[in-house]
PDB file of C-alpha atoms in Angstrom:
ATOM      1  CA  ALA A   1       6.906   9.904  20.946  1.00 43.00           C
ATOM      2  CA  THR A   2       5.555   7.599  18.279  1.00 49.00           C
ATOM      3  CA  GLU A   3       7.940   5.041  16.792  1.00 55.00           C
ATOM      4  CA  ASN A   4       6.759   5.830  13.239  1.00 54.00           C
ATOM      5  CA  PRO A   5       5.305   9.355  13.272  1.00 52.00           C
ATOM      6  CA  TRP A   6       4.752   9.377   9.483  1.00 53.00           C
ATOM      7  CA  ARG A   7       2.054   6.718   9.938  1.00 55.00           C
ATOM      8  CA  ALA A   8      -0.269   9.428  11.272  1.00 58.00           C
ATOM      9  CA  SER A   9      -0.781  10.460   7.637  1.00 61.00           C
ATOM     10  CA  TYR A  10      -2.768   7.241   7.028  1.00 62.00           C
ATOM     11  CA  ALA A  11      -5.767   8.824   8.738  1.00 67.00           C
ATOM     12  CA  ARG A  12      -5.745  11.916   6.530  1.00 82.00           C
ATOM     13  CA  ALA A  13      -8.423  12.441   3.894  1.00 88.00           C
ATOM     14  CA  ALA A  14      -5.789  13.005   1.186  1.00 88.00           C
ATOM     15  CA  TYR A  15      -4.289   9.560   1.850  1.00 91.00           C
ATOM     16  CA  ARG A  16      -7.704   7.905   1.817  1.00 93.00           C
ATOM     17  CA  ARG A  17      -8.472   9.543  -1.572  1.00 95.00           C
ATOM     18  CA  ALA A  18      -5.094   8.500  -2.988  1.00 96.00           C
ATOM     19  CA  ARG A  19      -5.670   4.956  -1.734  1.00 96.00           C
ATOM     20  CA  GLN A  20      -9.029   4.866  -3.551  1.00 97.00           C
ATOM     21  CA  ILE A  21      -7.307   5.990  -6.764  1.00 97.00           C
ATOM     22  CA  ALA A  22      -4.625   3.297  -6.387  1.00 97.00           C
ATOM     23  CA  LEU A  23      -7.270   0.594  -5.880  1.00 97.00           C
ATOM     24  CA  ALA A  24      -9.375   1.874  -8.791  1.00 98.00           C
ATOM     25  CA  ARG A  25      -6.310   1.832 -11.062  1.00 97.00           C
ATOM     26  CA  THR A  26      -6.142  -1.967 -10.742  1.00 97.00           C
ATOM     27  CA  GLU A  27      -9.895  -2.452 -10.241  1.00 98.00           C
ATOM     28  CA  GLY A  28      -9.263  -3.874  -6.776  1.00 98.00           C
ATOM     29  CA  ARG A  29      -6.652  -6.369  -7.951  1.00 98.00           C
ATOM     30  CA  CYS A  30      -3.052  -6.893  -6.888  1.00 98.00           C
ATOM     31  CA  ALA A  31      -0.766  -5.105  -9.351  1.00 97.00           C
ATOM     32  CA  VAL A  32       1.588  -8.119  -9.318  1.00 96.00           C
ATOM     33  CA  SER A  33      -0.604 -11.236  -9.230  1.00 96.00           C
ATOM     34  CA  GLY A  34      -3.999  -9.938 -10.350  1.00 97.00           C
ATOM     35  CA  GLU A  35      -5.613 -11.448  -7.239  1.00 97.00           C
ATOM     36  CA  VAL A  36      -8.800  -9.662  -6.121  1.00 98.00           C
ATOM     37  CA  ILE A  37      -7.975  -7.821  -2.886  1.00 98.00           C
ATOM     38  CA  ALA A  38     -10.764  -5.209  -2.790  1.00 98.00           C
ATOM     39  CA  VAL A  39     -14.343  -4.791  -3.944  1.00 98.00           C
ATOM     40  CA  TYR A  40     -16.229  -1.674  -5.009  1.00 98.00           C
ATOM     41  CA  ARG A  41     -19.258  -1.234  -2.779  1.00 97.00           C
ATOM     42  CA  ASP A  42     -21.323   1.752  -1.660  1.00 96.00           C
ATOM     43  CA  GLY A  43     -19.272   4.157  -3.776  1.00 96.00           C
ATOM     44  CA  GLU A  44     -15.812   3.163  -2.572  1.00 97.00           C
ATOM     45  CA  TRP A  45     -13.170   0.452  -2.762  1.00 97.00           C
ATOM     46  CA  ARG A  46     -13.130  -1.752   0.325  1.00 97.00           C
ATOM     47  CA  MET A  47     -10.297  -4.117   1.169  1.00 96.00           C
ATOM     48  CA  LEU A  48     -11.199  -7.772   1.569  1.00 97.00           C
ATOM     49  CA  PRO A  49     -10.109  -9.072   4.978  1.00 95.00           C
ATOM     50  CA  SER A  50      -6.562 -10.473   4.987  1.00 95.00           C
ATOM     51  CA  LYS A  51      -6.198 -10.157   1.193  1.00 96.00           C
ATOM     52  CA  GLY A  52      -3.825  -7.235   0.792  1.00 94.00           C
ATOM     53  CA  GLY A  53      -3.355  -3.534   1.015  1.00 93.00           C
ATOM     54  CA  VAL A  54      -1.884  -0.446  -0.525  1.00 95.00           C
ATOM     55  CA  HIS A  55       1.904  -0.205  -0.556  1.00 94.00           C
ATOM     56  CA  HIS A  56       4.063   2.929  -0.716  1.00 92.00           C
ATOM     57  CA  ILE A  57       6.534   2.469  -3.589  1.00 93.00           C
ATOM     58  CA  VAL A  58       8.899   4.954  -1.940  1.00 92.00           C
ATOM     59  CA  PRO A  59       8.339   4.501   1.803  1.00 86.00           C
ATOM     60  CA  LEU A  60       7.278   7.513   3.837  1.00 87.00           C
ATOM     61  CA  SER A  61      10.345   6.927   6.012  1.00 83.00           C
ATOM     62  CA  ALA A  62      12.529   7.352   2.902  1.00 87.00           C
ATOM     63  CA  GLY A  63      10.881  10.588   1.805  1.00 91.00           C
ATOM     64  CA  GLY A  64       7.977   9.124  -0.176  1.00 91.00           C
ATOM     65  CA  ASP A  65       4.539  10.678  -0.072  1.00 92.00           C
ATOM     66  CA  ASP A  66       0.891   9.665  -0.097  1.00 92.00           C
ATOM     67  CA  SER A  67       0.301  10.626  -3.729  1.00 95.00           C
ATOM     68  CA  PRO A  68      -1.608   8.141  -5.911  1.00 96.00           C
ATOM     69  CA  GLU A  69       1.519   7.745  -8.052  1.00 97.00           C
ATOM     70  CA  ASN A  70       3.433   6.449  -5.016  1.00 96.00           C
ATOM     71  CA  LEU A  71       0.776   3.894  -4.043  1.00 97.00           C
ATOM     72  CA  VAL A  72       0.194   0.433  -5.480  1.00 97.00           C
ATOM     73  CA  ALA A  73      -2.373  -2.244  -4.592  1.00 97.00           C
ATOM     74  CA  LEU A  74      -0.709  -5.504  -3.525  1.00 97.00           C
ATOM     75  CA  SER A  75      -1.803  -8.877  -2.232  1.00 97.00           C
ATOM     76  CA  VAL A  76      -0.387 -10.007   1.109  1.00 96.00           C
ATOM     77  CA  ALA A  77       2.003 -12.407  -0.676  1.00 96.00           C
ATOM     78  CA  ALA A  78       3.272  -9.751  -3.112  1.00 97.00           C
ATOM     79  CA  HIS A  79       3.651  -7.192  -0.333  1.00 94.00           C
ATOM     80  CA  ASN A  80       5.568  -9.642   1.865  1.00 94.00           C
ATOM     81  CA  LYS A  81       7.891 -10.539  -1.024  1.00 95.00           C
ATOM     82  CA  ILE A  82       8.632  -6.874  -1.776  1.00 92.00           C
ATOM     83  CA  GLU A  83       9.220  -6.095   1.900  1.00 89.00           C
ATOM     84  CA  ALA A  84      11.572  -9.096   2.243  1.00 92.00           C
ATOM     85  CA  GLU A  85      13.536  -7.986  -0.836  1.00 91.00           C
ATOM     86  CA  GLU A  86      13.825  -4.446   0.561  1.00 85.00           C
ATOM     87  CA  ARG A  87      15.075  -5.766   3.927  1.00 86.00           C
ATOM     88  CA  ARG A  88      17.593  -8.036   2.191  1.00 89.00           C
ATOM     89  CA  ARG A  89      18.965  -5.126   0.126  1.00 86.00           C
ATOM     90  CA  ARG A  90      19.194  -2.932   3.216  1.00 82.00           C
ATOM     91  CA  TYR A  91      21.249  -5.494   5.148  1.00 86.00           C
ATOM     92  CA  GLU A  92      23.491  -6.526   2.233  1.00 80.00           C
ATOM     93  CA  ARG A  93      25.178  -3.134   2.163  1.00 65.00           C
TER      94      ARG A  93
END
């Protein structure tokens, strides 16, 4: 059994399309800092190595989905900060 079975959805075409929409929404920039994390090349947004990624606002493990509305482009620093805040809230209960 896979530790995180919901991660299999990352390979689906619907997720890849939603990810493209999320990156286009910010023109390849982090939604928090404005840092460039992706470039538009050959008809699609491509992540720059080690610059960032697309974050699920409501995690899949908490019932979130892969819709464009639930995805946001974030730099590594912004993503790490959000993840740290979420972990802190989880353990403060």
